[in-house]
Amino acid sequence: VQLQASGGGLVQPGDSLTLSCAASGRTFSSLHMGWFRQAPRQEREFVAVIASNGVADYKKSVKDRFTISRDNAKNTVYLQMNSLKSEDTAVYYCAAGSRWSRVPSIYDYWGQGTQSPSPS
């Protein structure tokens, strides 16, 4: 499975941004898809995950601001981020796997990371 993330950029605090992750190489609909982020000098952390059946789970601090979704027809998972804060600044990674988890090491496939949404 190859994952290609895109959509990061400079934003103002309070702005919105949508990240996309396009997958290829395996039946997308059967995969659980996650978003993780990593700030400088910090460990990679869970942000959101969406199961193959569409059930979603979120990190507590983003739950009311971020929405993960998937379009199986386009083999793409999205992360809609609203009301962005300075603490959201990080490099965001999408991941895919056959097991549902908040733990990065559980995931089998990773995208390259996309430019962090950073307050301008």
PDB file of C-alpha atoms in Angstrom:
ATOM      1  CA  VAL A   1       0.000   0.000   0.000  1.00  0.00           C
ATOM      2  CA  GLN A   2       1.278   3.418  -0.943  1.00  0.00           C
ATOM      3  CA  LEU A   3      -0.031   6.488   0.861  1.00  0.00           C
ATOM      4  CA  GLN A   4       0.306  10.050  -0.389  1.00  0.00           C
ATOM      5  CA  ALA A   5      -0.646  12.812   2.013  1.00  0.00           C
ATOM      6  CA  SER A   6      -1.311  16.387   0.998  1.00  0.00           C
ATOM      7  CA  GLY A   7      -3.031  19.566   2.075  1.00  0.00           C
ATOM      8  CA  GLY A   8      -0.853  21.163   4.734  1.00  0.00           C
ATOM      9  CA  GLY A   9       0.015  24.843   4.781  1.00  0.00           C
ATOM     10  CA  LEU A  10       0.182  28.115   6.622  1.00  0.00           C
ATOM     11  CA  VAL A  11      -2.936  29.201   8.433  1.00  0.00           C
ATOM     12  CA  GLN A  12      -4.079  31.735  10.978  1.00  0.00           C
ATOM     13  CA  PRO A  13      -5.194  30.585  14.433  1.00  0.00           C
ATOM     14  CA  GLY A  14      -8.841  29.723  14.184  1.00  0.00           C
ATOM     15  CA  ASP A  15      -8.639  28.817  10.506  1.00  0.00           C
ATOM     16  CA  SER A  16      -9.572  25.528   8.919  1.00  0.00           C
ATOM     17  CA  LEU A  17      -7.556  23.131   6.828  1.00  0.00           C
ATOM     18  CA  THR A  18      -8.228  19.768   5.227  1.00  0.00           C
ATOM     19  CA  LEU A  19      -5.600  17.089   4.806  1.00  0.00           C
ATOM     20  CA  SER A  20      -6.001  14.303   2.282  1.00  0.00           C
ATOM     21  CA  CYS A  21      -4.351  10.935   2.004  1.00  0.00           C
ATOM     22  CA  ALA A  22      -4.683   8.914  -1.184  1.00  0.00           C
ATOM     23  CA  ALA A  23      -4.036   5.196  -1.033  1.00  0.00           C
ATOM     24  CA  SER A  24      -3.139   2.704  -3.708  1.00  0.00           C
ATOM     25  CA  GLY A  25      -2.042  -0.891  -3.946  1.00  0.00           C
ATOM     26  CA  ARG A  26      -4.655  -2.733  -1.911  1.00  0.00           C
ATOM     27  CA  THR A  27      -8.372  -2.719  -1.317  1.00  0.00           C
ATOM     28  CA  PHE A  28      -8.738   0.566   0.517  1.00  0.00           C
ATOM     29  CA  SER A  29     -12.141  -0.176   1.942  1.00  0.00           C
ATOM     30  CA  SER A  30     -10.792  -3.031   4.052  1.00  0.00           C
ATOM     31  CA  LEU A  31      -8.165  -0.892   5.783  1.00  0.00           C
ATOM     32  CA  HIS A  32      -8.388   1.097   8.982  1.00  0.00           C
ATOM     33  CA  MET A  33      -6.976   4.562   8.345  1.00  0.00           C
ATOM     34  CA  GLY A  34      -5.320   6.801  10.901  1.00  0.00           C
ATOM     35  CA  TRP A  35      -3.894  10.275  11.194  1.00  0.00           C
ATOM     36  CA  PHE A  36      -0.942  10.929  13.461  1.00  0.00           C
ATOM     37  CA  ARG A  37       1.211  13.951  14.062  1.00  0.00           C
ATOM     38  CA  GLN A  38       4.688  14.683  15.268  1.00  0.00           C
ATOM     39  CA  ALA A  39       5.908  17.988  16.576  1.00  0.00           C
ATOM     40  CA  PRO A  40       9.626  18.820  16.798  1.00  0.00           C
ATOM     41  CA  ARG A  41      11.393  16.857  19.549  1.00  0.00           C
ATOM     42  CA  GLN A  42       8.197  14.992  20.401  1.00  0.00           C
ATOM     43  CA  GLU A  43       6.979  11.483  19.779  1.00  0.00           C
ATOM     44  CA  ARG A  44       4.472  10.735  17.085  1.00  0.00           C
ATOM     45  CA  GLU A  45       0.983  10.904  18.535  1.00  0.00           C
ATOM     46  CA  PHE A  46      -2.446   9.694  17.618  1.00  0.00           C
ATOM     47  CA  VAL A  47      -4.907  12.195  16.186  1.00  0.00           C
ATOM     48  CA  ALA A  48      -7.797  10.235  14.670  1.00  0.00           C
ATOM     49  CA  VAL A  49      -8.663   6.884  13.174  1.00  0.00           C
ATOM     50  CA  ILE A  50     -11.503   5.696  11.006  1.00  0.00           C
ATOM     51  CA  ALA A  51     -12.319   2.044  10.764  1.00  0.00           C
ATOM     52  CA  SER A  52     -13.159   0.221   7.585  1.00  0.00           C
ATOM     53  CA  ASN A  53     -16.825   0.407   8.640  1.00  0.00           C
ATOM     54  CA  GLY A  54     -16.636   4.180   9.145  1.00  0.00           C
ATOM     55  CA  VAL A  55     -16.487   4.308  12.935  1.00  0.00           C
ATOM     56  CA  ALA A  56     -14.167   7.087  14.084  1.00  0.00           C
ATOM     57  CA  ASP A  57     -12.114   7.791  17.174  1.00  0.00           C
ATOM     58  CA  TYR A  58     -10.269  10.968  18.130  1.00  0.00           C
ATOM     59  CA  LYS A  59      -7.621  12.317  20.415  1.00  0.00           C
ATOM     60  CA  LYS A  60      -9.490  14.141  23.136  1.00  0.00           C
ATOM     61  CA  SER A  61      -8.005  17.551  22.394  1.00  0.00           C
ATOM     62  CA  VAL A  62      -9.166  17.509  18.776  1.00  0.00           C
ATOM     63  CA  LYS A  63     -12.459  15.695  19.087  1.00  0.00           C
ATOM     64  CA  ASP A  64     -14.681  18.768  18.787  1.00  0.00           C
ATOM     65  CA  ARG A  65     -12.556  20.422  16.095  1.00  0.00           C
ATOM     66  CA  PHE A  66     -11.336  17.706  13.738  1.00  0.00           C
ATOM     67  CA  THR A  67     -13.293  15.289  11.572  1.00  0.00           C
ATOM     68  CA  ILE A  68     -11.882  12.220   9.900  1.00  0.00           C
ATOM     69  CA  SER A  69     -13.717  10.794   6.926  1.00  0.00           C
ATOM     70  CA  ARG A  70     -13.103   8.449   4.054  1.00  0.00           C
ATOM     71  CA  ASP A  71     -14.231   8.091   0.476  1.00  0.00           C
ATOM     72  CA  ASN A  72     -13.781   4.492  -0.557  1.00  0.00           C
ATOM     73  CA  ALA A  73     -14.617   5.287  -4.176  1.00  0.00           C
ATOM     74  CA  LYS A  74     -11.630   7.629  -4.279  1.00  0.00           C
ATOM     75  CA  ASN A  75      -9.378   5.558  -2.001  1.00  0.00           C
ATOM     76  CA  THR A  76      -8.886   8.660   0.096  1.00  0.00           C
ATOM     77  CA  VAL A  77      -9.081   9.569   3.764  1.00  0.00           C
ATOM     78  CA  TYR A  78      -9.501  13.146   4.934  1.00  0.00           C
ATOM     79  CA  LEU A  79      -8.846  15.097   8.081  1.00  0.00           C
ATOM     80  CA  GLN A  80     -10.902  18.260   8.337  1.00  0.00           C
ATOM     81  CA  MET A  81      -9.314  20.532  10.929  1.00  0.00           C
ATOM     82  CA  ASN A  82     -11.251  23.502  12.275  1.00  0.00           C
ATOM     83  CA  SER A  83     -10.393  26.147  14.850  1.00  0.00           C
ATOM     84  CA  LEU A  84      -6.716  25.417  14.523  1.00  0.00           C
ATOM     85  CA  LYS A  85      -4.472  26.238  17.456  1.00  0.00           C
ATOM     86  CA  SER A  86      -0.749  26.706  17.801  1.00  0.00           C
ATOM     87  CA  GLU A  87      -0.523  23.362  19.589  1.00  0.00           C
ATOM     88  CA  ASP A  88      -1.792  21.667  16.420  1.00  0.00           C
ATOM     89  CA  THR A  89       1.468  22.551  14.694  1.00  0.00           C
ATOM     90  CA  ALA A  90       3.186  19.325  13.634  1.00  0.00           C
ATOM     91  CA  VAL A  91       3.941  17.160  10.659  1.00  0.00           C
ATOM     92  CA  TYR A  92       0.853  15.081   9.972  1.00  0.00           C
ATOM     93  CA  TYR A  93       1.097  11.487   8.782  1.00  0.00           C
ATOM     94  CA  CYS A  94      -1.553   9.161   7.479  1.00  0.00           C
ATOM     95  CA  ALA A  95      -1.327   5.464   8.169  1.00  0.00           C
ATOM     96  CA  ALA A  96      -3.137   2.311   7.126  1.00  0.00           C
ATOM     97  CA  GLY A  97      -3.475  -1.061   8.729  1.00  0.00           C
ATOM     98  CA  SER A  98      -5.530  -4.157   9.248  1.00  0.00           C
ATOM     99  CA  ARG A  99      -5.925  -3.503  12.968  1.00  0.00           C
ATOM    100  CA  TRP A 100      -7.740  -0.644  14.677  1.00  0.00           C
ATOM    101  CA  SER A 101      -5.483   1.190  17.087  1.00  0.00           C
ATOM    102  CA  ARG A 102      -4.279   4.479  18.523  1.00  0.00           C
ATOM    103  CA  VAL A 103      -0.737   3.092  18.648  1.00  0.00           C
ATOM    104  CA  PRO A 104       1.476   4.090  15.720  1.00  0.00           C
ATOM    105  CA  SER A 105       3.493   0.889  15.701  1.00  0.00           C
ATOM    106  CA  ILE A 106       0.361  -1.144  14.969  1.00  0.00           C
ATOM    107  CA  TYR A 107      -0.022   0.387  11.539  1.00  0.00           C
ATOM    108  CA  ASP A 108       1.486  -1.344   8.537  1.00  0.00           C
ATOM    109  CA  TYR A 109       1.782   1.490   6.053  1.00  0.00           C
ATOM    110  CA  TRP A 110       2.688   5.159   6.329  1.00  0.00           C
ATOM    111  CA  GLY A 111       2.540   8.206   4.152  1.00  0.00           C
ATOM    112  CA  GLN A 112       5.420  10.614   3.859  1.00  0.00           C
ATOM    113  CA  GLY A 113       3.986  13.316   6.094  1.00  0.00           C
ATOM    114  CA  THR A 114       2.551  16.609   5.015  1.00  0.00           C
ATOM    115  CA  GLN A 115       3.560  20.167   5.829  1.00  0.00           C
ATOM    116  CA  SER A 116       2.308  21.009   9.263  1.00  0.00           C
ATOM    117  CA  PRO A 117      -0.545  23.440   9.547  1.00  0.00           C
ATOM    118  CA  SER A 118       1.219  26.249  11.305  1.00  0.00           C
ATOM    119  CA  PRO A 119      -0.152  29.572  12.414  1.00  0.00           C
ATOM    120  CA  SER A 120       1.257  32.279  10.179  1.00  0.00           C
TER     121      SER A 120
END
